[in-house]
XYZ file of C-alpha atoms in Angstrom:
170
model
C 16.959 125.204 46.609
C 13.523 124.391 45.563
C 13.375 120.676 43.582
C 10.209 120.000 40.778
C 8.318 117.457 41.998
C 6.182 115.787 38.368
C 2.998 113.628 40.714
C 0.814 111.165 39.053
C -2.292 109.909 41.371
C -4.722 106.988 40.949
C -7.430 105.291 42.165
C -10.953 104.778 43.121
C -13.147 108.217 42.390
C -14.910 110.042 45.578
C -14.838 113.132 47.667
C -11.792 115.439 49.108
C -9.167 113.629 47.144
C -8.430 116.387 45.958
C -7.645 118.686 49.790
C -5.433 115.642 50.478
C -3.863 115.526 48.056
C -3.407 119.680 48.813
C -3.064 119.373 52.555
C 0.055 116.970 52.479
C 1.320 118.956 49.966
C 1.447 122.687 51.977
C 2.059 121.320 55.073
C 5.551 120.136 54.042
C 5.732 123.692 52.706
C 5.026 122.738 48.288
C 3.838 124.418 46.035
C 0.999 123.604 44.265
C 2.108 124.815 39.943
C -0.040 124.092 37.892
C -2.167 120.557 37.612
C -4.443 118.178 35.048
C -6.551 116.260 36.759
C -10.241 113.772 35.789
C -12.465 111.473 36.727
C -12.384 108.307 33.754
C -14.200 104.930 34.290
C -15.353 105.435 38.581
C -11.313 105.870 38.798
C -8.875 109.549 40.008
C -6.353 110.652 37.287
C -3.739 113.208 38.011
C -0.934 114.967 37.372
C 0.319 117.385 38.756
C 3.673 120.257 38.594
C 4.550 120.462 42.934
C 7.468 122.756 44.276
C 8.933 121.728 46.538
C 12.659 123.264 49.810
C 15.229 120.443 49.601
C 14.586 120.200 52.293
C 10.866 119.004 52.038
C 11.197 116.704 49.329
C 11.460 113.503 50.927
C 9.383 114.345 53.527
C 7.008 115.720 50.791
C 7.474 112.306 48.564
C 6.778 109.808 51.765
C 3.213 111.479 52.932
C 1.769 111.450 49.327
C 2.102 107.289 49.239
C 0.988 106.731 51.885
C -2.405 108.332 51.346
C -4.540 105.463 51.387
C -6.444 103.826 47.837
C -4.305 105.891 46.211
C -1.115 104.525 43.962
C 1.124 107.390 43.398
C 4.725 107.938 41.516
C 6.974 110.855 41.601
C 9.467 112.358 38.789
C 11.981 115.004 38.853
C 11.743 118.410 36.833
C 12.806 121.253 35.745
C 11.083 124.493 35.046
C 11.032 125.222 30.968
C 10.788 127.832 29.059
C 7.861 128.079 27.342
C 8.400 127.822 23.949
C 8.494 130.349 21.455
C 5.619 128.858 19.047
C 2.508 127.922 20.715
C -1.290 127.802 19.093
C -4.534 125.725 20.206
C -5.481 122.655 17.807
C -9.253 121.842 18.247
C -9.415 118.761 15.171
C -13.234 117.376 15.241
C -14.759 114.438 13.174
C -17.182 111.175 13.359
C -15.965 109.152 15.777
C -13.633 104.821 15.080
C -11.127 103.641 16.352
C -7.556 104.911 15.552
C -7.978 108.553 15.218
C -5.904 109.212 17.951
C -2.772 107.607 16.606
C -3.657 109.011 13.191
C -3.207 112.911 15.047
C -0.488 112.010 17.208
C 1.383 109.968 14.175
C 0.823 113.745 11.446
C 1.875 115.380 14.715
C 4.358 113.944 15.176
C 6.014 114.281 11.295
C 6.067 118.069 11.502
C 8.152 117.472 14.609
C 5.205 118.917 16.395
C 5.626 119.144 20.643
C 2.364 118.291 22.142
C 2.560 120.699 25.804
C -1.649 119.440 26.840
C -3.796 116.912 25.100
C -7.288 116.855 25.614
C -9.772 114.277 24.179
C -12.751 112.071 24.568
C -16.665 112.168 22.189
C -19.470 113.339 22.918
C -23.546 112.228 20.457
C -23.432 114.945 17.236
C -25.804 117.825 17.631
C -28.217 116.435 14.974
C -27.713 112.635 14.417
C -26.758 111.797 18.240
C -23.380 109.350 16.360
C -20.288 109.767 18.539
C -18.465 112.202 17.478
C -14.483 112.739 18.474
C -13.121 116.149 19.446
C -9.139 116.904 20.591
C -8.010 120.019 21.719
C -4.083 120.531 22.146
C -2.044 122.838 23.129
C 0.664 122.413 20.486
C 4.070 123.778 20.612
C 5.045 124.152 16.370
C 8.861 124.253 14.701
C 9.876 127.561 13.297
C 9.963 126.583 9.457
C 5.593 125.206 9.994
C 2.523 126.678 8.141
C -0.247 125.976 9.238
C -1.811 125.816 6.520
C 0.680 122.759 5.927
C -0.919 121.184 9.676
C -4.049 122.052 8.987
C -3.297 121.178 5.833
C -1.843 117.326 6.745
C -5.117 116.653 9.777
C -7.580 117.275 7.239
C -6.569 114.983 4.671
C -7.048 111.741 7.644
C -10.632 111.968 6.819
C -13.433 113.906 4.534
C -15.540 114.826 8.212
C -12.373 115.970 10.985
C -12.482 119.896 11.218
C -9.407 121.857 11.658
C -9.070 124.956 13.047
C -6.185 127.570 14.870
C -5.785 129.244 17.442
C -3.507 131.631 16.015
C -3.768 134.112 19.146
C -1.568 131.666 21.872
C 2.129 132.987 21.562
C 4.654 133.451 18.094
C-alpha cells in the first residue's frame, strides 16, 4: 500500500537542495509526484507530493528531517479526483496593499477553490510602476457563469484586468 505524503521544506537557499530531497525520496522508494518550489527573499521554499510504500514512510520522514539547514514538515494526504470544472485565471493590476486579500475574498464568496496560485509584482512596461499579477488554477462550482466571475473581480478596481483560459476542463 502507498501513503500520500505532503512535505513542506524551508531554509536558506543554496545549490543542491532539490537534489538532496530527490536523493532521499528515491533511496526510500518514494515517487515524487508534484511540487512547487521557489526562492523567496533568500529562502528556499518548497512543497512536494510524494507517494511512498507504507514500510518506508517513517524512514523517509526521518531522513528528510535530518537535512541540514532545512525545516521540514509533513502532512498525510490522499489522492483526490480532478474537479469537473477548472480554469486558469489571470489577474493583473496596479499593485497595492491588500490586493491578494481582495481577490481571495471574491473567490471565496463565489465558492471557488484555488488549486494552484502564483503571484508577484513586476515593473509596468511603460511607467515602471509596480504591476501585480496572479495566475491561478481554480475549481468552479457548476452553477457559476464565467462572466459573473470576471465582473466580480473587475469590480475591485478600474485598472484590474481578468483573463480566463477556458480550455483547462469543462
